[in-house]
PDB file of C-alpha atoms and ligand atoms in Angstrom:
ATOM      1  CA  UNK Z 972       9.965  -3.397  -9.302  1.00 97.00           C
ATOM      2  CA  UNK Z 973      11.914  -6.039  -7.423  1.00 98.00           C
ATOM      3  CA  UNK Z 974      11.992  -6.426  -3.624  1.00 98.00           C
ATOM      4  CA  UNK Z 975      14.793  -6.503  -1.055  1.00 98.00           C
ATOM      5  CA  UNK Z 976      14.676  -9.740   0.985  1.00 97.00           C
ATOM      6  CA  UNK Z 977      16.278  -8.027   3.949  1.00 96.00           C
ATOM      7  CA  UNK Z 978      14.235  -4.834   4.459  1.00 96.00           C
ATOM      8  CA  UNK Z 979      11.386  -5.583   1.996  1.00 97.00           C
ATOM      9  CA  UNK Z 980      11.784  -2.253   0.205  1.00 98.00           C
ATOM     10  CA  UNK Z 981      10.746  -2.193  -3.410  1.00 98.00           C
ATOM     11  CA  UNK Z 982      13.732  -1.409  -5.593  1.00 97.00           C
ATOM     12  CA  UNK Z 983      13.902  -0.520  -9.291  1.00 97.00           C
ATOM     13  CA  UNK Z 984      13.972  -3.462 -11.722  1.00 96.00           C
ATOM     14  CA  UNK Z 985      17.518  -2.647 -12.810  1.00 96.00           C
ATOM     15  CA  UNK Z 986      18.925  -2.355  -9.265  1.00 95.00           C
ATOM     16  CA  UNK Z 987      21.401  -4.948  -7.995  1.00 95.00           C
ATOM     17  CA  UNK Z 988      21.697  -3.436  -4.529  1.00 97.00           C
ATOM     18  CA  UNK Z 989      18.951  -2.157  -2.220  1.00 97.00           C
ATOM     19  CA  UNK Z 990      19.239   1.650  -2.003  1.00 96.00           C
ATOM     20  CA  UNK Z 991      17.733   1.584   1.490  1.00 96.00           C
ATOM     21  CA  UNK Z 992      19.722  -1.072   3.374  1.00 97.00           C
ATOM     22  CA  UNK Z 993      22.513  -1.868   0.923  1.00 97.00           C
ATOM     23  CA  UNK Z 994      21.699  -5.567   0.691  1.00 98.00           C
ATOM     24  CA  UNK Z 995      22.297  -7.388  -2.601  1.00 98.00           C
ATOM     25  CA  UNK Z 996      19.751 -10.050  -1.683  1.00 97.00           C
ATOM     26  CA  UNK Z 997      17.031  -8.957  -4.082  1.00 97.00           C
ATOM     27  CA  UNK Z 998      14.064 -10.982  -5.283  1.00 97.00           C
ATOM     28  CA  UNK Z 999      11.846 -10.801  -8.325  1.00 97.00           C
ATOM     29  CA  UNK Z1000       9.242 -12.932  -6.587  1.00 96.00           C
ATOM     30  CA  UNK Z1001       7.124 -10.749  -4.323  1.00 96.00           C
ATOM     31  CA  UNK Z1002       3.479  -9.915  -3.668  1.00 95.00           C
ATOM     32  CA  UNK Z1003       1.445  -7.064  -2.239  1.00 96.00           C
ATOM     33  CA  UNK Z1004       2.592  -3.529  -1.530  1.00 98.00           C
ATOM     34  CA  UNK Z1005       2.490  -1.149   1.392  1.00 98.00           C
ATOM     35  CA  UNK Z1006       3.314   2.475   0.591  1.00 98.00           C
ATOM     36  CA  UNK Z1007       4.137   4.334   3.787  1.00 98.00           C
ATOM     37  CA  UNK Z1008       3.902   8.068   3.189  1.00 98.00           C
ATOM     38  CA  UNK Z1009       3.649   9.476   6.707  1.00 98.00           C
ATOM     39  CA  UNK Z1010       4.908   6.986   9.307  1.00 98.00           C
ATOM     40  CA  UNK Z1011       4.215   9.387  12.196  1.00 98.00           C
ATOM     41  CA  UNK Z1012       0.522   9.577  11.333  1.00 98.00           C
ATOM     42  CA  UNK Z1013      -0.001   6.060   9.980  1.00 98.00           C
ATOM     43  CA  UNK Z1014      -1.452   3.589  12.450  1.00 98.00           C
ATOM     44  CA  UNK Z1015      -0.682   0.803   9.983  1.00 97.00           C
ATOM     45  CA  UNK Z1016       3.003   1.778   9.936  1.00 97.00           C
ATOM     46  CA  UNK Z1017       2.984   1.922  13.748  1.00 97.00           C
ATOM     47  CA  UNK Z1018       1.409  -1.512  14.035  1.00 95.00           C
ATOM     48  CA  UNK Z1019       4.031  -2.942  11.694  1.00 94.00           C
ATOM     49  CA  UNK Z1020       6.802  -0.933  13.363  1.00 94.00           C
ATOM     50  CA  UNK Z1021       7.800   0.768  10.132  1.00 96.00           C
ATOM     51  CA  UNK Z1022       9.257   4.187  10.846  1.00 94.00           C
ATOM     52  CA  UNK Z1023      10.504   5.372   7.517  1.00 95.00           C
ATOM     53  CA  UNK Z1024       8.508   6.331   4.433  1.00 97.00           C
ATOM     54  CA  UNK Z1025       8.876   3.978   1.507  1.00 97.00           C
ATOM     55  CA  UNK Z1026       7.374   1.312  -0.693  1.00 98.00           C
ATOM     56  CA  UNK Z1027       7.463  -2.140   0.819  1.00 98.00           C
ATOM     57  CA  UNK Z1028       6.589  -5.598  -0.451  1.00 97.00           C
ATOM     58  CA  UNK Z1029       4.186  -7.480   1.810  1.00 96.00           C
ATOM     59  CA  UNK Z1030       5.543 -10.902   0.914  1.00 95.00           C
ATOM     60  CA  UNK Z1031       8.994 -11.639  -0.527  1.00 96.00           C
ATOM     61  CA  UNK Z1032      10.077 -15.144  -1.553  1.00 94.00           C
TER      62      UNK Z1032
ATOM     63  CA  UNK G 609      -9.263   5.396   9.054  1.00 97.00           C
ATOM     64  CA  UNK G 610      -9.031   2.874   6.268  1.00 98.00           C
ATOM     65  CA  UNK G 611     -11.033   3.098   3.070  1.00 98.00           C
ATOM     66  CA  UNK G 612     -11.143   0.753   0.110  1.00 98.00           C
ATOM     67  CA  UNK G 613     -10.783   2.144  -3.395  1.00 98.00           C
ATOM     68  CA  UNK G 614     -12.011   0.017  -6.282  1.00 98.00           C
ATOM     69  CA  UNK G 615      -9.645  -0.250  -9.221  1.00 98.00           C
ATOM     70  CA  UNK G 616      -9.429  -2.032 -12.525  1.00 98.00           C
ATOM     71  CA  UNK G 617      -8.032  -5.495 -11.750  1.00 97.00           C
ATOM     72  CA  UNK G 618      -4.331  -5.658 -12.482  1.00 97.00           C
ATOM     73  CA  UNK G 619      -3.903  -1.889 -12.105  1.00 98.00           C
ATOM     74  CA  UNK G 620      -3.833  -1.795  -8.309  1.00 98.00           C
ATOM     75  CA  UNK G 621      -0.151  -0.850  -8.030  1.00 98.00           C
ATOM     76  CA  UNK G 622      -0.455   1.779 -10.773  1.00 98.00           C
ATOM     77  CA  UNK G 623      -3.300   3.417  -8.885  1.00 98.00           C
ATOM     78  CA  UNK G 624      -1.349   3.288  -5.607  1.00 98.00           C
ATOM     79  CA  UNK G 625       1.678   4.956  -7.202  1.00 98.00           C
ATOM     80  CA  UNK G 626      -0.410   7.727  -8.748  1.00 98.00           C
ATOM     81  CA  UNK G 627      -2.090   8.349  -5.385  1.00 98.00           C
ATOM     82  CA  UNK G 628       1.350   8.433  -3.728  1.00 98.00           C
ATOM     83  CA  UNK G 629       2.551  11.042  -6.216  1.00 98.00           C
ATOM     84  CA  UNK G 630      -0.532  13.207  -5.710  1.00 97.00           C
ATOM     85  CA  UNK G 631      -0.331  13.009  -1.957  1.00 97.00           C
ATOM     86  CA  UNK G 632       3.209  14.387  -2.168  1.00 96.00           C
ATOM     87  CA  UNK G 633       2.435  17.041  -4.801  1.00 97.00           C
ATOM     88  CA  UNK G 634      -0.805  18.288  -3.293  1.00 96.00           C
ATOM     89  CA  UNK G 635      -0.191  17.606   0.381  1.00 96.00           C
ATOM     90  CA  UNK G 636      -3.252  15.376   0.751  1.00 98.00           C
ATOM     91  CA  UNK G 637      -3.517  13.766   4.223  1.00 98.00           C
ATOM     92  CA  UNK G 638      -3.157  10.145   3.158  1.00 98.00           C
ATOM     93  CA  UNK G 639      -0.705   8.316   5.408  1.00 98.00           C
ATOM     94  CA  UNK G 640      -0.354   4.935   3.761  1.00 98.00           C
ATOM     95  CA  UNK G 641      -1.603   2.935   0.787  1.00 98.00           C
ATOM     96  CA  UNK G 642      -1.973  -0.833   0.742  1.00 98.00           C
ATOM     97  CA  UNK G 643      -2.158  -3.073  -2.308  1.00 98.00           C
ATOM     98  CA  UNK G 644      -3.271  -6.418  -0.871  1.00 96.00           C
ATOM     99  CA  UNK G 645      -2.171  -9.384  -2.959  1.00 92.00           C
ATOM    100  CA  UNK G 646      -5.119 -11.486  -1.805  1.00 90.00           C
ATOM    101  CA  UNK G 647      -7.835  -9.163  -3.137  1.00 93.00           C
ATOM    102  CA  UNK G 648      -7.862  -8.110  -6.747  1.00 95.00           C
ATOM    103  CA  UNK G 649      -9.348  -4.806  -7.819  1.00 98.00           C
ATOM    104  CA  UNK G 650      -8.854  -2.887  -4.578  1.00 98.00           C
ATOM    105  CA  UNK G 651      -6.328  -0.665  -2.894  1.00 98.00           C
ATOM    106  CA  UNK G 652      -6.716   0.490   0.701  1.00 98.00           C
ATOM    107  CA  UNK G 653      -6.026   4.072   1.701  1.00 98.00           C
ATOM    108  CA  UNK G 654      -5.316   5.301   5.243  1.00 98.00           C
ATOM    109  CA  UNK G 655      -6.668   8.815   5.687  1.00 98.00           C
ATOM    110  CA  UNK G 656      -8.778  10.719   8.230  1.00 98.00           C
ATOM    111  CA  UNK G 657     -11.760  11.106   5.864  1.00 98.00           C
ATOM    112  CA  UNK G 658     -13.175   9.445   2.751  1.00 98.00           C
ATOM    113  CA  UNK G 659     -13.227  12.661   0.728  1.00 97.00           C
ATOM    114  CA  UNK G 660      -9.424  12.833   0.799  1.00 98.00           C
ATOM    115  CA  UNK G 661      -9.352   9.429  -0.874  1.00 98.00           C
ATOM    116  CA  UNK G 662     -11.970  10.571  -3.395  1.00 98.00           C
ATOM    117  CA  UNK G 663      -9.863  13.663  -4.067  1.00 97.00           C
ATOM    118  CA  UNK G 664      -6.705  11.661  -4.581  1.00 98.00           C
ATOM    119  CA  UNK G 665      -8.242   9.312  -7.162  1.00 98.00           C
ATOM    120  CA  UNK G 666     -10.080  11.965  -9.145  1.00 96.00           C
ATOM    121  CA  UNK G 667      -9.392  11.538 -12.839  1.00 95.00           C
ATOM    122  CA  UNK G 668      -7.352   8.341 -12.449  1.00 97.00           C
ATOM    123  CA  UNK G 669      -8.619   6.158 -15.252  1.00 96.00           C
ATOM    124  CA  UNK G 670      -8.032   2.872 -13.434  1.00 98.00           C
ATOM    125  CA  UNK G 671      -9.669   3.982 -10.178  1.00 98.00           C
ATOM    126  CA  UNK G 672     -13.394   3.408  -9.920  1.00 97.00           C
ATOM    127  CA  UNK G 673     -14.385   5.034  -6.649  1.00 97.00           C
ATOM    128  CA  UNK G 674     -14.186   4.899  -2.885  1.00 98.00           C
ATOM    129  CA  UNK G 675     -16.202   2.145  -1.227  1.00 98.00           C
ATOM    130  CA  UNK G 676     -18.534   3.603   1.435  1.00 96.00           C
ATOM    131  CA  UNK G 677     -17.679   2.600   4.988  1.00 96.00           C
ATOM    132  CA  UNK G 678     -14.444   2.135   6.882  1.00 98.00           C
ATOM    133  CA  UNK G 679     -12.428  -1.066   7.158  1.00 98.00           C
ATOM    134  CA  UNK G 680     -11.277  -2.499  10.470  1.00 97.00           C
ATOM    135  CA  UNK G 681      -7.572  -2.118  11.254  1.00 97.00           C
ATOM    136  CA  UNK G 682      -7.398  -5.688  12.507  1.00 95.00           C
ATOM    137  CA  UNK G 683      -8.753  -7.027   9.220  1.00 95.00           C
ATOM    138  CA  UNK G 684      -6.357  -4.945   7.146  1.00 96.00           C
ATOM    139  CA  UNK G 685      -3.417  -5.794   9.369  1.00 95.00           C
ATOM    140  CA  UNK G 686      -4.150  -9.450   8.692  1.00 93.00           C
ATOM    141  CA  UNK G 687      -3.776  -8.752   4.971  1.00 92.00           C
ATOM    142  CA  UNK G 688      -0.304  -7.404   5.675  1.00 93.00           C
ATOM    143  CA  UNK G 689       0.968 -10.550   7.344  1.00 85.00           C
ATOM    144  CA  UNK G 690       2.783 -12.741   4.835  1.00 67.00           C
ATOM    145  CA  UNK G 691       1.027 -15.833   6.144  1.00 64.00           C
ATOM    146  CA  UNK G 692      -2.414 -14.227   5.888  1.00 46.00           C
ATOM    147  CA  UNK G 693      -5.360 -16.366   4.972  1.00 51.00           C
ATOM    148  CA  UNK G 694      -7.709 -15.135   2.283  1.00 51.00           C
ATOM    149  CA  UNK G 695     -10.659 -13.380   3.792  1.00 51.00           C
ATOM    150  CA  UNK G 696     -13.236 -10.948   2.563  1.00 56.00           C
ATOM    151  CA  UNK G 697     -13.191  -7.357   3.736  1.00 59.00           C
ATOM    152  CA  UNK G 698     -16.409  -6.114   5.223  1.00 61.00           C
ATOM    153  CA  UNK G 699     -16.829  -2.356   5.245  1.00 65.00           C
ATOM    154  CA  UNK G 700     -18.494  -0.983   8.353  1.00 57.00           C
TER     155      UNK G 700
HETATM  156 ZN1  LIG V1486      16.838  -3.453   1.662  1.00 92.08          ZN
END
């Protein structure tokens, strides 16, 4: 995976554009992952104000 | 509630992705999965009860079991901040 610098979504290695937000600002240098499966039920997602399911990088450089 | 799952070091993301797949296929009530970069050999699962986590990791070769005890949300939230300092997680 690579990570979108704008929305932090993990994107496939071969992607040049983030499928979630459309940004082309994509990094290979990222750390940590948060997989949000059910944002309505997840207190973690609520605390981080994430309201859509997805795989996110915790830190993107 | 947040539970820690022990994994083979270096296989944390693999375990998280398998759990994600199972949660979708089998409708297991796991709401989020965290792979903290600061702690090797663990993933954190958000679910109402430990047995759902145990269920989800059953048969995954790189998963070694659910750690007894719940983690504090504040501690885990700290792991999710990019500027987080390294700290140990204390179950209970
Ligand atoms: Zn994006």
